[in-house]
PDB file of C-alpha atoms in Angstrom:
ATOM      1  CA  ARG A   8     -21.753 -25.716  20.422  1.00 57.00           C
ATOM      2  CA  ARG A   9     -20.469 -28.699  22.378  1.00 76.00           C
ATOM      3  CA  PRO A  10     -17.234 -30.355  21.228  1.00 87.00           C
ATOM      4  CA  PRO A  11     -17.660 -33.414  18.984  1.00 89.00           C
ATOM      5  CA  ARG A  12     -17.985 -36.699  20.869  1.00 92.00           C
ATOM      6  CA  ILE A  13     -15.946 -39.711  19.781  1.00 94.00           C
ATOM      7  CA  LEU A  14     -16.249 -43.277  21.058  1.00 95.00           C
ATOM      8  CA  VAL A  15     -13.019 -45.302  20.733  1.00 95.00           C
ATOM      9  CA  VAL A  16     -13.229 -49.102  20.945  1.00 95.00           C
ATOM     10  CA  ASP A  17     -10.141 -51.322  21.215  1.00 91.00           C
ATOM     11  CA  ASP A  18      -9.200 -54.329  23.334  1.00 88.00           C
ATOM     12  CA  ASP A  19      -5.553 -53.194  23.417  1.00 88.00           C
ATOM     13  CA  PRO A  20      -5.310 -50.976  26.560  1.00 91.00           C
ATOM     14  CA  GLY A  21      -2.163 -49.217  25.361  1.00 91.00           C
ATOM     15  CA  LEU A  22      -3.579 -48.255  21.985  1.00 90.00           C
ATOM     16  CA  LEU A  23      -6.916 -47.312  23.529  1.00 92.00           C
ATOM     17  CA  ARG A  24      -5.126 -44.902  25.868  1.00 93.00           C
ATOM     18  CA  LEU A  25      -2.971 -43.484  23.055  1.00 93.00           C
ATOM     19  CA  LEU A  26      -5.923 -42.807  20.770  1.00 93.00           C
ATOM     20  CA  THR A  27      -7.852 -41.235  23.624  1.00 94.00           C
ATOM     21  CA  ILE A  28      -4.950 -38.887  24.456  1.00 94.00           C
ATOM     22  CA  ARG A  29      -4.442 -37.903  20.826  1.00 93.00           C
ATOM     23  CA  LEU A  30      -8.091 -37.078  20.280  1.00 94.00           C
ATOM     24  CA  ARG A  31      -8.525 -35.246  23.572  1.00 94.00           C
ATOM     25  CA  SER A  32      -5.511 -33.094  22.687  1.00 93.00           C
ATOM     26  CA  GLN A  33      -7.612 -31.820  19.763  1.00 92.00           C
ATOM     27  CA  LYS A  34     -10.425 -30.823  22.160  1.00 90.00           C
ATOM     28  CA  TYR A  35     -12.674 -33.755  21.232  1.00 93.00           C
ATOM     29  CA  GLU A  36     -14.800 -35.304  23.965  1.00 93.00           C
ATOM     30  CA  VAL A  37     -13.668 -38.938  24.030  1.00 94.00           C
ATOM     31  CA  GLU A  38     -15.103 -42.040  25.689  1.00 95.00           C
ATOM     32  CA  PRO A  39     -12.964 -45.227  25.601  1.00 95.00           C
ATOM     33  CA  ALA A  40     -14.453 -48.753  25.585  1.00 94.00           C
ATOM     34  CA  GLU A  41     -12.422 -51.942  25.816  1.00 92.00           C
ATOM     35  CA  ASN A  42     -14.839 -54.144  23.877  1.00 92.00           C
ATOM     36  CA  ALA A  43     -17.780 -53.983  21.494  1.00 91.00           C
ATOM     37  CA  VAL A  44     -20.426 -55.044  24.008  1.00 90.00           C
ATOM     38  CA  LYS A  45     -19.486 -52.196  26.351  1.00 90.00           C
ATOM     39  CA  ALA A  46     -19.384 -49.838  23.361  1.00 91.00           C
ATOM     40  CA  LEU A  47     -23.052 -50.470  22.581  1.00 88.00           C
ATOM     41  CA  ASP A  48     -23.993 -49.535  26.144  1.00 86.00           C
ATOM     42  CA  VAL A  49     -21.825 -46.417  25.959  1.00 87.00           C
ATOM     43  CA  VAL A  50     -23.438 -45.202  22.712  1.00 87.00           C
ATOM     44  CA  THR A  51     -26.879 -45.046  24.326  1.00 79.00           C
ATOM     45  CA  ARG A  52     -25.560 -42.875  27.164  1.00 81.00           C
ATOM     46  CA  PHE A  53     -22.749 -40.924  25.451  1.00 86.00           C
ATOM     47  CA  ARG A  54     -24.401 -40.397  22.046  1.00 86.00           C
ATOM     48  CA  PRO A  55     -21.164 -39.968  20.085  1.00 91.00           C
ATOM     49  CA  ASP A  56     -20.784 -38.175  16.777  1.00 91.00           C
ATOM     50  CA  LEU A  57     -18.263 -40.769  15.573  1.00 93.00           C
ATOM     51  CA  VAL A  58     -17.076 -44.269  16.476  1.00 95.00           C
ATOM     52  CA  ILE A  59     -13.511 -45.490  15.954  1.00 95.00           C
ATOM     53  CA  THR A  60     -13.202 -49.235  16.467  1.00 93.00           C
ATOM     54  CA  ASP A  61     -10.659 -52.009  16.115  1.00 90.00           C
ATOM     55  CA  LEU A  62     -11.579 -54.682  13.572  1.00 87.00           C
ATOM     56  CA  ARG A  63     -10.151 -57.727  15.341  1.00 85.00           C
ATOM     57  CA  MET A  64     -11.645 -58.139  18.825  1.00 87.00           C
ATOM     58  CA  ALA A  65     -12.705 -61.152  20.865  1.00 81.00           C
ATOM     59  CA  GLU A  66     -16.376 -62.126  21.291  1.00 82.00           C
ATOM     60  CA  MET A  67     -17.765 -59.378  19.033  1.00 87.00           C
ATOM     61  CA  ASP A  68     -15.499 -58.042  16.287  1.00 87.00           C
ATOM     62  CA  GLY A  69     -15.541 -54.649  14.624  1.00 87.00           C
ATOM     63  CA  ILE A  70     -17.671 -55.750  11.663  1.00 88.00           C
ATOM     64  CA  ALA A  71     -20.386 -57.093  13.976  1.00 88.00           C
ATOM     65  CA  LEU A  72     -20.237 -53.862  15.986  1.00 90.00           C
ATOM     66  CA  LEU A  73     -20.450 -51.805  12.797  1.00 90.00           C
ATOM     67  CA  ARG A  74     -23.550 -53.659  11.625  1.00 87.00           C
ATOM     68  CA  GLU A  75     -25.255 -53.273  14.997  1.00 87.00           C
ATOM     69  CA  LEU A  76     -24.443 -49.548  15.063  1.00 87.00           C
ATOM     70  CA  GLN A  77     -25.855 -49.176  11.556  1.00 83.00           C
ATOM     71  CA  ARG A  78     -29.036 -50.971  12.585  1.00 80.00           C
ATOM     72  CA  ARG A  79     -29.607 -48.789  15.632  1.00 79.00           C
ATOM     73  CA  TRP A  80     -28.011 -45.476  14.588  1.00 81.00           C
ATOM     74  CA  PRO A  81     -27.794 -45.400  10.784  1.00 80.00           C
ATOM     75  CA  SER A  82     -26.393 -41.854  10.595  1.00 81.00           C
ATOM     76  CA  LEU A  83     -23.389 -42.657  12.805  1.00 87.00           C
ATOM     77  CA  ASN A  84     -20.087 -42.931  10.914  1.00 91.00           C
ATOM     78  CA  VAL A  85     -17.583 -45.621  11.895  1.00 92.00           C
ATOM     79  CA  ILE A  86     -13.828 -45.616  11.253  1.00 93.00           C
ATOM     80  CA  MET A  87     -12.240 -49.075  11.336  1.00 90.00           C
ATOM     81  CA  LEU A  88      -8.721 -49.813  12.637  1.00 89.00           C
ATOM     82  CA  THR A  89      -6.736 -53.009  12.192  1.00 82.00           C
ATOM     83  CA  ALA A  90      -3.179 -54.269  12.438  1.00 76.00           C
ATOM     84  CA  HIS A  91      -3.976 -56.653   9.607  1.00 66.00           C
ATOM     85  CA  GLY A  92      -4.097 -54.284   6.672  1.00 62.00           C
ATOM     86  CA  THR A  93      -4.989 -56.860   4.060  1.00 65.00           C
ATOM     87  CA  ILE A  94      -7.123 -56.157   1.019  1.00 64.00           C
ATOM     88  CA  PRO A  95      -9.869 -58.614   2.111  1.00 74.00           C
ATOM     89  CA  ASP A  96     -10.167 -56.848   5.479  1.00 70.00           C
ATOM     90  CA  ALA A  97     -10.435 -53.461   3.803  1.00 68.00           C
ATOM     91  CA  VAL A  98     -12.990 -54.705   1.282  1.00 73.00           C
ATOM     92  CA  LYS A  99     -15.107 -56.355   3.986  1.00 73.00           C
ATOM     93  CA  ALA A 100     -15.060 -53.242   6.169  1.00 71.00           C
ATOM     94  CA  THR A 101     -15.956 -50.843   3.365  1.00 73.00           C
ATOM     95  CA  GLN A 102     -18.626 -53.136   1.941  1.00 74.00           C
ATOM     96  CA  SER A 103     -20.159 -53.301   5.412  1.00 75.00           C
ATOM     97  CA  GLY A 104     -20.408 -49.525   5.472  1.00 83.00           C
ATOM     98  CA  ALA A 105     -17.306 -48.339   7.319  1.00 86.00           C
ATOM     99  CA  PHE A 106     -16.572 -44.668   6.628  1.00 88.00           C
ATOM    100  CA  ALA A 107     -12.819 -45.244   6.504  1.00 85.00           C
ATOM    101  CA  PHE A 108     -10.285 -48.034   7.026  1.00 85.00           C
ATOM    102  CA  LEU A 109      -6.963 -47.287   8.731  1.00 87.00           C
ATOM    103  CA  THR A 110      -4.098 -49.667   9.452  1.00 83.00           C
ATOM    104  CA  LYS A 111      -2.119 -49.722  12.695  1.00 83.00           C
ATOM    105  CA  PRO A 112       0.075 -48.026  13.666  1.00 83.00           C
ATOM    106  CA  VAL A 113      -2.027 -45.065  12.594  1.00 85.00           C
ATOM    107  CA  GLU A 114      -0.238 -41.854  11.769  1.00 87.00           C
ATOM    108  CA  LYS A 115      -1.552 -39.036  13.930  1.00 89.00           C
ATOM    109  CA  GLU A 116      -2.171 -36.647  11.027  1.00 91.00           C
ATOM    110  CA  GLN A 117      -3.944 -39.336   9.001  1.00 90.00           C
ATOM    111  CA  LEU A 118      -6.167 -40.179  11.965  1.00 92.00           C
ATOM    112  CA  LEU A 119      -7.094 -36.554  12.609  1.00 92.00           C
ATOM    113  CA  GLU A 120      -7.756 -35.941   8.928  1.00 91.00           C
ATOM    114  CA  GLU A 121     -10.165 -38.901   8.694  1.00 91.00           C
ATOM    115  CA  VAL A 122     -11.856 -37.922  11.961  1.00 93.00           C
ATOM    116  CA  ALA A 123     -12.466 -34.379  10.725  1.00 90.00           C
ATOM    117  CA  ARG A 124     -13.812 -35.702   7.407  1.00 88.00           C
ATOM    118  CA  ALA A 125     -16.109 -38.222   9.115  1.00 89.00           C
ATOM    119  CA  LEU A 126     -17.512 -35.688  11.576  1.00 88.00           C
ATOM    120  CA  ARG A 127     -18.802 -33.511   8.741  1.00 82.00           C
ATOM    121  CA  THR A 128     -21.467 -36.100   7.875  1.00 77.00           C
ATOM    122  CA  SER A 129     -21.833 -38.187  11.000  1.00 71.00           C
ATOM    123  CA  GLY A 130     -23.710 -38.974  14.117  1.00 54.00           C
ATOM    124  CA  PHE A 131     -26.045 -37.288  16.529  1.00 46.00           C
ATOM    125  CA  ALA A 132     -25.581 -33.884  14.905  1.00 41.00           C
ATOM    126  CA  ASP A 133     -27.630 -30.912  16.093  1.00 39.00           C
ATOM    127  CA  SER A 134     -30.284 -31.399  13.427  1.00 42.00           C
ATOM    128  CA  VAL A 135     -30.648 -35.030  14.449  1.00 45.00           C
ATOM    129  CA  GLU A 136     -30.873 -34.136  18.123  1.00 48.00           C
ATOM    130  CA  ASP A 137     -33.551 -31.517  17.467  1.00 67.00           C
ATOM    131  CA  TRP A 138     -36.046 -34.015  16.089  1.00 79.00           C
ATOM    132  CA  ARG A 139     -36.045 -35.955  19.374  1.00 79.00           C
ATOM    133  CA  ALA A 140     -35.568 -33.009  21.724  1.00 76.00           C
ATOM    134  CA  GLU A 141     -38.756 -33.806  23.685  1.00 81.00           C
ATOM    135  CA  PHE A 142     -37.380 -37.201  24.718  1.00 82.00           C
ATOM    136  CA  ALA A 143     -34.914 -37.230  27.621  1.00 76.00           C
ATOM    137  CA  THR A 144     -34.125 -40.848  28.356  1.00 75.00           C
ATOM    138  CA  ARG A 145     -31.505 -43.443  29.233  1.00 73.00           C
ATOM    139  CA  SER A 146     -33.896 -46.309  28.505  1.00 79.00           C
ATOM    140  CA  PRO A 147     -32.468 -48.766  25.931  1.00 79.00           C
ATOM    141  CA  LEU A 148     -36.057 -49.731  25.033  1.00 84.00           C
ATOM    142  CA  LEU A 149     -37.078 -46.153  24.245  1.00 85.00           C
ATOM    143  CA  GLU A 150     -33.801 -45.602  22.367  1.00 80.00           C
ATOM    144  CA  ASP A 151     -34.680 -48.620  20.227  1.00 81.00           C
ATOM    145  CA  ARG A 152     -38.113 -47.128  19.458  1.00 86.00           C
ATOM    146  CA  LEU A 153     -36.576 -43.760  18.612  1.00 84.00           C
ATOM    147  CA  ASN A 154     -34.061 -45.402  16.291  1.00 80.00           C
ATOM    148  CA  LYS A 155     -36.898 -47.188  14.477  1.00 84.00           C
ATOM    149  CA  ALA A 156     -38.773 -43.888  14.275  1.00 87.00           C
ATOM    150  CA  TYR A 157     -35.741 -42.191  12.725  1.00 83.00           C
ATOM    151  CA  LEU A 158     -35.432 -44.945  10.129  1.00 82.00           C
ATOM    152  CA  VAL A 159     -39.088 -44.777   9.116  1.00 87.00           C
ATOM    153  CA  ALA A 160     -38.956 -40.969   8.991  1.00 86.00           C
ATOM    154  CA  GLU A 161     -36.726 -41.288   5.930  1.00 79.00           C
ATOM    155  CA  THR A 162     -39.606 -42.959   4.040  1.00 84.00           C
ATOM    156  CA  ASP A 163     -43.110 -41.889   3.030  1.00 85.00           C
ATOM    157  CA  SER A 164     -44.652 -45.048   4.475  1.00 88.00           C
ATOM    158  CA  ALA A 165     -47.750 -44.953   6.643  1.00 92.00           C
ATOM    159  CA  VAL A 166     -46.822 -45.594  10.277  1.00 94.00           C
ATOM    160  CA  LEU A 167     -48.977 -47.234  12.945  1.00 95.00           C
ATOM    161  CA  ILE A 168     -48.129 -46.108  16.491  1.00 95.00           C
ATOM    162  CA  THR A 169     -49.774 -48.101  19.283  1.00 93.00           C
ATOM    163  CA  GLY A 170     -49.689 -47.793  23.062  1.00 91.00           C
ATOM    164  CA  ASP A 171     -51.699 -47.046  26.143  1.00 92.00           C
ATOM    165  CA  PRO A 172     -53.185 -43.554  26.687  1.00 89.00           C
ATOM    166  CA  GLY A 173     -50.585 -41.076  27.907  1.00 89.00           C
ATOM    167  CA  THR A 174     -47.535 -42.978  26.639  1.00 89.00           C
ATOM    168  CA  GLY A 175     -46.553 -40.294  24.122  1.00 90.00           C
ATOM    169  CA  LYS A 176     -47.887 -41.526  20.789  1.00 93.00           C
ATOM    170  CA  GLU A 177     -48.413 -38.014  19.444  1.00 94.00           C
ATOM    171  CA  LEU A 178     -44.998 -36.906  20.720  1.00 93.00           C
ATOM    172  CA  LEU A 179     -43.453 -39.745  18.731  1.00 94.00           C
ATOM    173  CA  ALA A 180     -45.523 -38.851  15.654  1.00 95.00           C
ATOM    174  CA  ARG A 181     -44.317 -35.249  15.847  1.00 93.00           C
ATOM    175  CA  ALA A 182     -40.726 -36.445  16.248  1.00 91.00           C
ATOM    176  CA  ILE A 183     -41.058 -38.585  13.111  1.00 92.00           C
ATOM    177  CA  HIS A 184     -42.400 -35.527  11.260  1.00 91.00           C
ATOM    178  CA  ARG A 185     -39.461 -33.366  12.412  1.00 87.00           C
ATOM    179  CA  ALA A 186     -36.957 -36.039  11.329  1.00 84.00           C
ATOM    180  CA  SER A 187     -38.524 -36.386   7.887  1.00 85.00           C
ATOM    181  CA  ALA A 188     -38.110 -34.491   4.631  1.00 80.00           C
ATOM    182  CA  ARG A 189     -41.702 -33.282   5.198  1.00 85.00           C
ATOM    183  CA  ARG A 190     -40.768 -31.173   8.241  1.00 82.00           C
ATOM    184  CA  GLY A 191     -41.035 -27.937   6.232  1.00 78.00           C
ATOM    185  CA  SER A 192     -44.754 -28.567   5.704  1.00 85.00           C
ATOM    186  CA  GLY A 193     -47.608 -28.936   8.159  1.00 88.00           C
ATOM    187  CA  PHE A 194     -48.257 -31.493  10.878  1.00 92.00           C
ATOM    188  CA  VAL A 195     -52.025 -31.941  11.065  1.00 94.00           C
ATOM    189  CA  PRO A 196     -53.599 -34.029  13.858  1.00 94.00           C
ATOM    190  CA  VAL A 197     -57.187 -35.247  13.461  1.00 93.00           C
ATOM    191  CA  ASP A 198     -59.261 -36.844  16.221  1.00 93.00           C
ATOM    192  CA  CYS A 199     -61.100 -39.613  14.365  1.00 91.00           C
ATOM    193  CA  SER A 200     -63.621 -40.097  17.176  1.00 88.00           C
ATOM    194  CA  SER A 201     -64.877 -36.538  16.649  1.00 87.00           C
ATOM    195  CA  LEU A 202     -65.610 -36.908  12.935  1.00 85.00           C
ATOM    196  CA  ASP A 203     -69.359 -37.066  12.583  1.00 75.00           C
ATOM    197  CA  THR A 204     -71.035 -39.067   9.841  1.00 67.00           C
ATOM    198  CA  GLU A 205     -72.587 -36.058   8.074  1.00 74.00           C
ATOM    199  CA  ARG A 206     -69.568 -33.782   7.705  1.00 85.00           C
ATOM    200  CA  GLY A 207     -66.872 -36.367   8.306  1.00 86.00           C
ATOM    201  CA  GLU A 208     -65.912 -36.732   4.656  1.00 87.00           C
ATOM    202  CA  GLU A 209     -65.525 -32.969   4.222  1.00 89.00           C
ATOM    203  CA  GLU A 210     -63.452 -32.671   7.398  1.00 90.00           C
ATOM    204  CA  LEU A 211     -61.250 -35.586   6.375  1.00 89.00           C
ATOM    205  CA  ASP A 212     -60.735 -34.118   2.894  1.00 90.00           C
ATOM    206  CA  ALA A 213     -59.869 -30.724   4.418  1.00 91.00           C
ATOM    207  CA  ALA A 214     -57.320 -32.314   6.762  1.00 91.00           C
ATOM    208  CA  LEU A 215     -55.701 -34.202   3.885  1.00 90.00           C
ATOM    209  CA  ALA A 216     -55.453 -31.010   1.861  1.00 91.00           C
ATOM    210  CA  GLU A 217     -53.959 -29.092   4.803  1.00 92.00           C
ATOM    211  CA  ALA A 218     -51.377 -31.843   5.401  1.00 91.00           C
ATOM    212  CA  ALA A 219     -50.322 -32.039   1.744  1.00 90.00           C
ATOM    213  CA  GLY A 220     -46.540 -32.336   1.626  1.00 89.00           C
ATOM    214  CA  GLY A 221     -46.462 -32.772   5.382  1.00 91.00           C
ATOM    215  CA  THR A 222     -47.799 -35.307   7.881  1.00 94.00           C
ATOM    216  CA  LEU A 223     -51.349 -36.270   8.824  1.00 95.00           C
ATOM    217  CA  LEU A 224     -51.825 -37.827  12.258  1.00 96.00           C
ATOM    218  CA  LEU A 225     -55.071 -39.779  12.625  1.00 95.00           C
ATOM    219  CA  ARG A 226     -55.696 -40.132  16.363  1.00 94.00           C
ATOM    220  CA  GLY A 227     -57.736 -43.257  17.095  1.00 91.00           C
ATOM    221  CA  VAL A 228     -57.896 -44.323  13.447  1.00 91.00           C
ATOM    222  CA  ASN A 229     -59.726 -47.485  14.551  1.00 90.00           C
ATOM    223  CA  GLU A 230     -62.674 -45.280  15.554  1.00 90.00           C
ATOM    224  CA  LEU A 231     -63.393 -44.159  12.003  1.00 90.00           C
ATOM    225  CA  THR A 232     -66.820 -45.213  10.773  1.00 89.00           C
ATOM    226  CA  PRO A 233     -66.853 -47.737   7.886  1.00 89.00           C
ATOM    227  CA  PRO A 234     -67.841 -45.062   5.302  1.00 88.00           C
ATOM    228  CA  LEU A 235     -64.949 -42.826   6.430  1.00 89.00           C
ATOM    229  CA  GLN A 236     -62.554 -45.790   6.372  1.00 90.00           C
ATOM    230  CA  ALA A 237     -63.543 -46.360   2.751  1.00 89.00           C
ATOM    231  CA  ARG A 238     -63.110 -42.652   2.013  1.00 86.00           C
ATOM    232  CA  LEU A 239     -59.646 -42.655   3.599  1.00 87.00           C
ATOM    233  CA  ALA A 240     -58.625 -45.743   1.641  1.00 88.00           C
ATOM    234  CA  ARG A 241     -59.599 -44.019  -1.615  1.00 87.00           C
TER     235      ARG A 241
END
């Protein structure tokens, strides 16, 4: 197993260096970032298991960074640091979804304890990486699509995937299945253009039964005949 990856974000160079040294001494793989905007770029490339960020930063503060991280990578835990350890700051950070709230100067043992606790439930863990294993990319656009796919995988909603031929629609459908609670059951693809009018209803019913508890992929759903569309709707 690779060592856990931690992204540290702080606009104080001295503290950024200190935190990096402390965490690397514990064999964590650490990437420092001096502001929130750079941190968002780093996450796409570095794929950390945990983010530790300062609360008070220029341009984009820690709360704004936290919310953006939650939108894109909802399973990624964030520990918030601030020199202003007021109750309103702590309440705002925790209400926004921060995993923990630590005041500066942070005691080394307290930091390491919170990091270890956060890593147990955070980030791009192995199980999360497995669902998207067929996608090797540094494209922010594809990362955005994968993040949306991961979010929708947590629901039982119907999903419409569109795109030109050969762009990986079925790959994405399979990834959504692997990321979902249905992954223990079948993934059943059906080519709608091949369903004939005479036996189409039987074939559609058989596919639905086979996919029960799992995922049914309807390739070219727009090619279903009107009677089969009505059957599917029922």
